[in-house]
mmCIF file of C-alpha atoms in Angstrom:
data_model
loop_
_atom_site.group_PDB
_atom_site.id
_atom_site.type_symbol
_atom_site.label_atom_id
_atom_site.label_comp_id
_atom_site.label_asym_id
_atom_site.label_seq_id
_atom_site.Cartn_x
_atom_site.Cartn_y
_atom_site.Cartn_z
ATOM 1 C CA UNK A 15 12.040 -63.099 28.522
ATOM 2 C CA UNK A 16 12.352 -66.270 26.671
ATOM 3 C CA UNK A 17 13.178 -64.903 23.327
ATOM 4 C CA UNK A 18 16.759 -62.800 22.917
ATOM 5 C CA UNK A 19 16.384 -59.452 24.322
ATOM 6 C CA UNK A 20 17.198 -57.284 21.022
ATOM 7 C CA UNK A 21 14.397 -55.820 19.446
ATOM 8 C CA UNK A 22 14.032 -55.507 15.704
ATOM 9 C CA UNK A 23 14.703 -52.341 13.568
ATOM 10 C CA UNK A 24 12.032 -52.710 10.956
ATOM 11 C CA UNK A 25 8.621 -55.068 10.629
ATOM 12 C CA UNK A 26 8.206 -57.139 7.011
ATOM 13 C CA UNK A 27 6.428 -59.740 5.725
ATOM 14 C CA UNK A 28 4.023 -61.900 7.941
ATOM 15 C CA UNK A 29 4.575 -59.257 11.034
ATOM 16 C CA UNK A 30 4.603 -56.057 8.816
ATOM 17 C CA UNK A 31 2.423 -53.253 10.358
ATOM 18 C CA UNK A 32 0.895 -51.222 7.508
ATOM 19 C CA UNK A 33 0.048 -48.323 9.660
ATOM 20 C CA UNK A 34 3.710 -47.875 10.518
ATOM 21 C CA UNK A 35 3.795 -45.198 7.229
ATOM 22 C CA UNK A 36 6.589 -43.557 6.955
ATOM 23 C CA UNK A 37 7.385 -43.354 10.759
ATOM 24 C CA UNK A 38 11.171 -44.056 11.847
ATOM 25 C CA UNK A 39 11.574 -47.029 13.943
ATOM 26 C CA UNK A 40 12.693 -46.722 17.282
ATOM 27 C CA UNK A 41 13.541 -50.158 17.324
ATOM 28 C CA UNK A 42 17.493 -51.843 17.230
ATOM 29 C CA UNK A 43 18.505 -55.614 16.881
ATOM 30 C CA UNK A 44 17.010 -58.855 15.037
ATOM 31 C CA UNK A 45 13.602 -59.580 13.981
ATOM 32 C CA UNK A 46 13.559 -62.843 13.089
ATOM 33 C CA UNK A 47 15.305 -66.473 14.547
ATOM 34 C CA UNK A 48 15.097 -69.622 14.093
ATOM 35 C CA UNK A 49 12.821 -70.417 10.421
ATOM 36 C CA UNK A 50 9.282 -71.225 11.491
ATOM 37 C CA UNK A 51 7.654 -74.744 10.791
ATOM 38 C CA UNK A 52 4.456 -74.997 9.233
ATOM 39 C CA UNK A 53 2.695 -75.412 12.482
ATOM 40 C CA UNK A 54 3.709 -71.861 13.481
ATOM 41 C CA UNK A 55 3.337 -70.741 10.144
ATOM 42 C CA UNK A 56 -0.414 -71.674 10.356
ATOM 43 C CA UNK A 57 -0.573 -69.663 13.618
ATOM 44 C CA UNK A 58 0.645 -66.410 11.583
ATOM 45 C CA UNK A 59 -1.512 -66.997 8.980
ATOM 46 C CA UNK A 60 -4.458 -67.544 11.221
ATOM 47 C CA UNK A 61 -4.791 -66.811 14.602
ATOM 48 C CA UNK A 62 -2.623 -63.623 14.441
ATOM 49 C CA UNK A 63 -5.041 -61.506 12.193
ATOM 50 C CA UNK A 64 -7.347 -61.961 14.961
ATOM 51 C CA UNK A 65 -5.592 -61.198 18.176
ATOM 52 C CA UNK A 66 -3.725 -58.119 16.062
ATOM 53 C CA UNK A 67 -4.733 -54.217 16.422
ATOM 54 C CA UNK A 68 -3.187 -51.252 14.883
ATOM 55 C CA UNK A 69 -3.003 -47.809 15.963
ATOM 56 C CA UNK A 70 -6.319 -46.086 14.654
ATOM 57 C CA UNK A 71 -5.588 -42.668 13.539
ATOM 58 C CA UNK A 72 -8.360 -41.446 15.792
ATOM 59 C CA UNK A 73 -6.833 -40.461 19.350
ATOM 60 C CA UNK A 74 -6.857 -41.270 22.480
ATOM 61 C CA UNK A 75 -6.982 -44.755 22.398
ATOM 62 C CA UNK A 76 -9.011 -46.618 25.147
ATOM 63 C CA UNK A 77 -7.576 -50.013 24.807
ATOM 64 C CA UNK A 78 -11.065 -51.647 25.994
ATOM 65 C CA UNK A 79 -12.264 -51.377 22.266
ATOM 66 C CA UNK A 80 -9.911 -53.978 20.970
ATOM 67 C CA UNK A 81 -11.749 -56.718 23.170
ATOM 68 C CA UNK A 82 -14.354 -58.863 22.021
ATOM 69 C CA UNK A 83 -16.445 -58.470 25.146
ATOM 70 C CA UNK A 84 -16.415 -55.964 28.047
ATOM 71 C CA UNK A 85 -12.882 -56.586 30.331
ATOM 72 C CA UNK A 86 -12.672 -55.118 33.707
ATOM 73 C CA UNK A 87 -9.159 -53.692 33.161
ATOM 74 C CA UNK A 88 -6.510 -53.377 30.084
ATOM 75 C CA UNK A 89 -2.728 -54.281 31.331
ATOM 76 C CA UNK A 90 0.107 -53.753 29.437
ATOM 77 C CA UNK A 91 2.828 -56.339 27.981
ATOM 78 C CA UNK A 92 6.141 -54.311 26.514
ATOM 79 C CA UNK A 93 8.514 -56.712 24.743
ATOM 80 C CA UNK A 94 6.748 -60.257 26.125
ATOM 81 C CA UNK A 95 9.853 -62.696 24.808
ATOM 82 C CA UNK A 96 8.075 -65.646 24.309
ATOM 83 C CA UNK A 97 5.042 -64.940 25.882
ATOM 84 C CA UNK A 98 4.492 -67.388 28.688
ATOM 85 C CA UNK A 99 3.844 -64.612 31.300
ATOM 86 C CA UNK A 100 2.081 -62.754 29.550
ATOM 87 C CA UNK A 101 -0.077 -65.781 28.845
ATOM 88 C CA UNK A 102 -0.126 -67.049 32.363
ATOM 89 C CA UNK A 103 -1.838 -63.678 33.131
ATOM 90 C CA UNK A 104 -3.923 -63.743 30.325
ATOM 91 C CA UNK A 105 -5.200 -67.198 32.044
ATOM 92 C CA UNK A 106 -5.217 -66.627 35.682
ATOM 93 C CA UNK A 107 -7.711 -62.927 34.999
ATOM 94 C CA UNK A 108 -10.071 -63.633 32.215
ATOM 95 C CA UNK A 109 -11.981 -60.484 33.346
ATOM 96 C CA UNK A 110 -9.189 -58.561 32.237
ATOM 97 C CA UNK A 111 -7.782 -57.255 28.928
ATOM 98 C CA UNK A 112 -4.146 -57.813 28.233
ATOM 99 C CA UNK A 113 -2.095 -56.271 25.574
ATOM 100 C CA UNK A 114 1.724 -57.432 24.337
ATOM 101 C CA UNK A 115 3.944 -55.608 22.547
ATOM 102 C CA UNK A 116 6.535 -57.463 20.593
ATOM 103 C CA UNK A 117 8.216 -57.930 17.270
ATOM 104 C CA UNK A 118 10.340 -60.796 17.229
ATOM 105 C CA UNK A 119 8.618 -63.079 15.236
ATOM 106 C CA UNK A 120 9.757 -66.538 16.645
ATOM 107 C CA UNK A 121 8.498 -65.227 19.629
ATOM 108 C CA UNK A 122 4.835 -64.418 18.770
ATOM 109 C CA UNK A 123 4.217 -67.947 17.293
ATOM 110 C CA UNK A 124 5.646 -69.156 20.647
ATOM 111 C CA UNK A 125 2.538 -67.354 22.729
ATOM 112 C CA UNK A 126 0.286 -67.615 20.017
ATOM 113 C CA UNK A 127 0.843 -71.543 20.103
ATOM 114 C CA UNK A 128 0.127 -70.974 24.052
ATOM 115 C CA UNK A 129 -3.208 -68.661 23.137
ATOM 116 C CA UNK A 130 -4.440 -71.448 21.269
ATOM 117 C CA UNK A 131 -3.820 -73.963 23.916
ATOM 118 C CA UNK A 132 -5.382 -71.989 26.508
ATOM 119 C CA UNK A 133 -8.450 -70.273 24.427
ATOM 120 C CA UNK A 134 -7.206 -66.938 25.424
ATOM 121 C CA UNK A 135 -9.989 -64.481 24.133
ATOM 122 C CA UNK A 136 -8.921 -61.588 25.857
ATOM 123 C CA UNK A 137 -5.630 -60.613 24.723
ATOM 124 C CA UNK A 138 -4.477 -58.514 21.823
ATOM 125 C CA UNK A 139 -1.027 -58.230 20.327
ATOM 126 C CA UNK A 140 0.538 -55.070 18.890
ATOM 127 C CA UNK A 141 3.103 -55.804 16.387
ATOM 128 C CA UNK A 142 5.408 -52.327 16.882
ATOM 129 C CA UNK A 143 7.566 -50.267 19.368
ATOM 130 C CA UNK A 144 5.547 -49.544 22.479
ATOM 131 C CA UNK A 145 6.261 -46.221 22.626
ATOM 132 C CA UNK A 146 3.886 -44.882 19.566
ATOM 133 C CA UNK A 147 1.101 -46.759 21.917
ATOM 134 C CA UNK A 148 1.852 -44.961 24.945
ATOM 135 C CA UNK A 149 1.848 -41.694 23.515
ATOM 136 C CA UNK A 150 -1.831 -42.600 21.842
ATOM 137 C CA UNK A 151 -3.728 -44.156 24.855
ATOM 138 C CA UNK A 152 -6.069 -42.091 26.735
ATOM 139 C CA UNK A 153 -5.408 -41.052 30.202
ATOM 140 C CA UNK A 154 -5.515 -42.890 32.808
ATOM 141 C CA UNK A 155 -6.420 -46.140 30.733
ATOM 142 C CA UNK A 156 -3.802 -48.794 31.773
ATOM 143 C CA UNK A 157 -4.250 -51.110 35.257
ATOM 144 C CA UNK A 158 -0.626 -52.090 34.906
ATOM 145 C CA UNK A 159 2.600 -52.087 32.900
ATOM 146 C CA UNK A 160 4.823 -55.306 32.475
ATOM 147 C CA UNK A 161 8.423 -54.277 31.171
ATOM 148 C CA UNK A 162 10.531 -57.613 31.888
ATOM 149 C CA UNK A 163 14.147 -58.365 31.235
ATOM 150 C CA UNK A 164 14.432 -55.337 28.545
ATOM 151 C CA UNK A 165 17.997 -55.175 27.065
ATOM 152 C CA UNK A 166 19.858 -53.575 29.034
ATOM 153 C CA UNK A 167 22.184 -51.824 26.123
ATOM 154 C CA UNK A 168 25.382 -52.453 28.228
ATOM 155 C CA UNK A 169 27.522 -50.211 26.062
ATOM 156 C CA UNK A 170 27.852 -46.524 27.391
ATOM 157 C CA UNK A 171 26.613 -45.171 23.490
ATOM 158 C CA UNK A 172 23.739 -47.604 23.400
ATOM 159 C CA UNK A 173 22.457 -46.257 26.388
ATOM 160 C CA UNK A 174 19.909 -44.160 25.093
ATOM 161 C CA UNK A 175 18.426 -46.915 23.467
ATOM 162 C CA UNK A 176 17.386 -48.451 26.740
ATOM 163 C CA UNK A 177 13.572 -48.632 27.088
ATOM 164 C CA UNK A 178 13.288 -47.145 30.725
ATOM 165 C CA UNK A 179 13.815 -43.833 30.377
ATOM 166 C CA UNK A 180 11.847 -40.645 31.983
ATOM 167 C CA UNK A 181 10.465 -40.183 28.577
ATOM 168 C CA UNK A 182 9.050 -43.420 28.928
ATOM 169 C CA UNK A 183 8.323 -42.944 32.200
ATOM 170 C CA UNK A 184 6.119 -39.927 31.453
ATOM 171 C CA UNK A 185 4.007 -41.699 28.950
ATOM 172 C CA UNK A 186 3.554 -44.546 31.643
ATOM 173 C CA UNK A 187 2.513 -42.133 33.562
ATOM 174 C CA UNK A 188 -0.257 -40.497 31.433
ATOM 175 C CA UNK A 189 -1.716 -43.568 30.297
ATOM 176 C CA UNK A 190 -1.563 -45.717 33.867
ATOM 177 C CA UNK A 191 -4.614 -45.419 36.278
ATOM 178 C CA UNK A 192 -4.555 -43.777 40.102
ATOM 179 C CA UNK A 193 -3.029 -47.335 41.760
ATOM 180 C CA UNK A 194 -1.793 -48.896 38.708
ATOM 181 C CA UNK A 195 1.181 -51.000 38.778
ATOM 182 C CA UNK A 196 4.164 -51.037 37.144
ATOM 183 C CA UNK A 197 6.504 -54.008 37.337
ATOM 184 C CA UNK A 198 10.050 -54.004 36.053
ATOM 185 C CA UNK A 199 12.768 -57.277 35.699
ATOM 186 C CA UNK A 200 16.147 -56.731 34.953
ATOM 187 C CA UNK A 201 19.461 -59.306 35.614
ATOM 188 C CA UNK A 202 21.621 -56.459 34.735
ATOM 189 C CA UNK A 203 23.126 -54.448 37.702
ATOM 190 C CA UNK A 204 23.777 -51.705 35.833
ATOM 191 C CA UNK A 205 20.357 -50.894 34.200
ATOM 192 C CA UNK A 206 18.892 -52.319 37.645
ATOM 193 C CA UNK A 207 20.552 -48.718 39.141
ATOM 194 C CA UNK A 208 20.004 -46.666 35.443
ATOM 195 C CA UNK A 209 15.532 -47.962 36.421
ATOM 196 C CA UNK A 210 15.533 -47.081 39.769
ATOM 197 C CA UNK A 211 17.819 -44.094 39.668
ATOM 198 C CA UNK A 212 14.656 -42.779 37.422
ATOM 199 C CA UNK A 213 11.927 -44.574 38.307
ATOM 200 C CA UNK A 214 12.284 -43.428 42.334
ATOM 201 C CA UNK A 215 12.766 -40.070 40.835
ATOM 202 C CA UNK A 216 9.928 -40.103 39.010
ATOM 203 C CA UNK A 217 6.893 -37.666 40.790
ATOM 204 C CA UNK A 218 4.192 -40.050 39.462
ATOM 205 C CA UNK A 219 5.911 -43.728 40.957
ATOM 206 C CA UNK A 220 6.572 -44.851 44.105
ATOM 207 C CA UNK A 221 8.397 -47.778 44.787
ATOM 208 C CA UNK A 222 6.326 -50.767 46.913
ATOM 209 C CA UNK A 223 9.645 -52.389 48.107
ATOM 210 C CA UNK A 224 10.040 -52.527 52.259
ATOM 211 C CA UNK A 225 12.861 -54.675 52.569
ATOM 212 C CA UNK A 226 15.368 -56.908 50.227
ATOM 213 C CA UNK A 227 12.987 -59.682 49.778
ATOM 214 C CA UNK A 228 10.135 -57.598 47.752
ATOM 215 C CA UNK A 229 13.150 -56.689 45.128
ATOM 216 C CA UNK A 230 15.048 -60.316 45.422
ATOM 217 C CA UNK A 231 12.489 -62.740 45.396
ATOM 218 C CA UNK A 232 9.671 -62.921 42.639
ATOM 219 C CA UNK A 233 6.296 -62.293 44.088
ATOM 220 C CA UNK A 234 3.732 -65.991 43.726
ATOM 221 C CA UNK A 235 1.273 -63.644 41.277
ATOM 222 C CA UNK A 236 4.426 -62.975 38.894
ATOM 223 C CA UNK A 237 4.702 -66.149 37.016
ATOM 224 C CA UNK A 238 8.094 -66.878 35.831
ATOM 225 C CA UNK A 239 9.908 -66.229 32.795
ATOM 226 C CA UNK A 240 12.292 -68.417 30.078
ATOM 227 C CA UNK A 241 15.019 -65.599 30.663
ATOM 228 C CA UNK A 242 14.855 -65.586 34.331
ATOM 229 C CA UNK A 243 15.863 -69.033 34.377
ATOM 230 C CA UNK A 244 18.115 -68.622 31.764
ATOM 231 C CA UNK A 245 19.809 -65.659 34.070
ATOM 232 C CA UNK A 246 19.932 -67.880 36.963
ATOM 233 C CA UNK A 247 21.268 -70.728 35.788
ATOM 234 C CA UNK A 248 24.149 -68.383 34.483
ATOM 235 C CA UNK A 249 24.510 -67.133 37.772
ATOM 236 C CA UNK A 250 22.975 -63.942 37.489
ATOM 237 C CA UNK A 251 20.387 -62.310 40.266
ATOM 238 C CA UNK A 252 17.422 -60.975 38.633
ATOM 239 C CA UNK A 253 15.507 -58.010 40.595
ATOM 240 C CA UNK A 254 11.535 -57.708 40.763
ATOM 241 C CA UNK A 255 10.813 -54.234 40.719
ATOM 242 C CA UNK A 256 6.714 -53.087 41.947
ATOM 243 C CA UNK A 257 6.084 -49.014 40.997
ATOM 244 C CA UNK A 258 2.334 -48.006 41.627
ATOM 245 C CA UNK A 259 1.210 -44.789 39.909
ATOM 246 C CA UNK A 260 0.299 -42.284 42.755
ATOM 247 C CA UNK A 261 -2.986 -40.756 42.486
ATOM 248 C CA UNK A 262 -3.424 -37.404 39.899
ATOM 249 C CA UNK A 263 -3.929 -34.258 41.608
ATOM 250 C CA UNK A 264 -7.904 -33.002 42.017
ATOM 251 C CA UNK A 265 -7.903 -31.243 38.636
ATOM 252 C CA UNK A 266 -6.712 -34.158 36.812
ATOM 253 C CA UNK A 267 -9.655 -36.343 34.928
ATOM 254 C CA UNK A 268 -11.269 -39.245 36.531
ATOM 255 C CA UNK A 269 -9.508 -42.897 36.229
ATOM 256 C CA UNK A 270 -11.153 -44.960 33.517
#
């Protein structure tokens, strides 16, 4: 992603969720960089309280609501940096609902400023941890997860901080449809192992890889990132990881 991996600990001001109550963050790191100009400011101020949703207390969620008009299928953002793939998405499948989950603040100005370039109606931006989401969306609602360059928490105590987890990987589970995909970026050997040592593990995944080049190269319908090039030009090798969610068993409710 484009904008520094760390996640922030607490939402105030401008991105402040008011249906956060009293709940404990799950979030660690910075929210905020670089002070906004008035342009951006503007964007906050405007264009945000439109493309924002809450968690209703009502559960399950079907993500469809949030949209405008009717979308064919909701995919998911987690953590979308500075937005441009999310927004490239968002552009290529205008049928399609996207969501993006993020709370670094110089980061959402960065894809709403691309939103307003590009007209996107059909995207919708949850300011807050992911995780609350996933455990509130209705089965089987998701056509895809996006969880790009998460930080990869390289010290051995910060570990269970990382985002891929089979906790996670269990909510993913419940809310993606029979066939859904999950796609996963990482730059750091170490989590690269951590994600698949789980992921491959995981009853619900299976991994769409066949040989080195569906891992090592970036497939031409994954448009690229600010933080893959920033990892390459360090020198570091990113992986492309494709999951897709194996179909339920019989008794299991039908795919939205």
């Amino acid at each position: 992603m484009g904008a520094p991996r760390s996640r922030a600990a607490a939402a105030d001001g401008v991105l402040s969720d008011a249906g956060a109550g009293t709940r404990r963050s799950l979030l660690h790191g910075r929210r905020r960089g670089r002070k906004l100009r008035p342009g951006q400011r503007r964007l906050l101020d405007t264009l945000l309280p439109r493309l924002r949703v809450a968690l209703p207390c009502e559960r399950p969620i079907d993500p469809r609501c949030w949209f405008d008009r009717p979308v064919e299928a909701v995919w998911l953002e987690i953590g979308f940096g500075a937005g441009e793939h999310l927004a490239a998405q968002a552009a290529r499948q205008p049928g399609h609902g996207f969501i993006g989950c993020e709370v670094f603040e110089n980061g959402v100005v960065r894809l709403l400023a691309e939103a307003e370039r590009l007209g996107l109606a059909n995207l919708r931006l949850l300011i807050d941890d992911a995780r609350p989401l996933l455990g509130a969306l209705a089965e089987a609602s998701l056509a895809g997860v996006f969880i790009l360059f998460p930080d990869p928490w390289p010290k051995l105590r910060h570990h269970k901080r990382r985002l891929v987890s089979t906790a996670t990987l269990d909510a993913l589970a419940h809310a993606m449809r029979d066939g859904a995909e999950l796609r996963l970026a990482t730059d750091d050997m170490d989590y690269l192992r951590w994600i698949l040592q789980r992921a491959t593990a995981h009853v619900a995944f299976e991994w769409q890889a066949r040989r080195p080049q569906d891992w090592r190269e970036r497939p031409p319908d994954w448009p690229a990132t600010r933080y893959e090039q920033k990892a390459l030009a360090a020198g570091r090798r990113p992986a492309f990881l494709r999951f897709r969610r194996r179909p339920r068993a019989a008794r299991s409710e039908p795919s939205v």
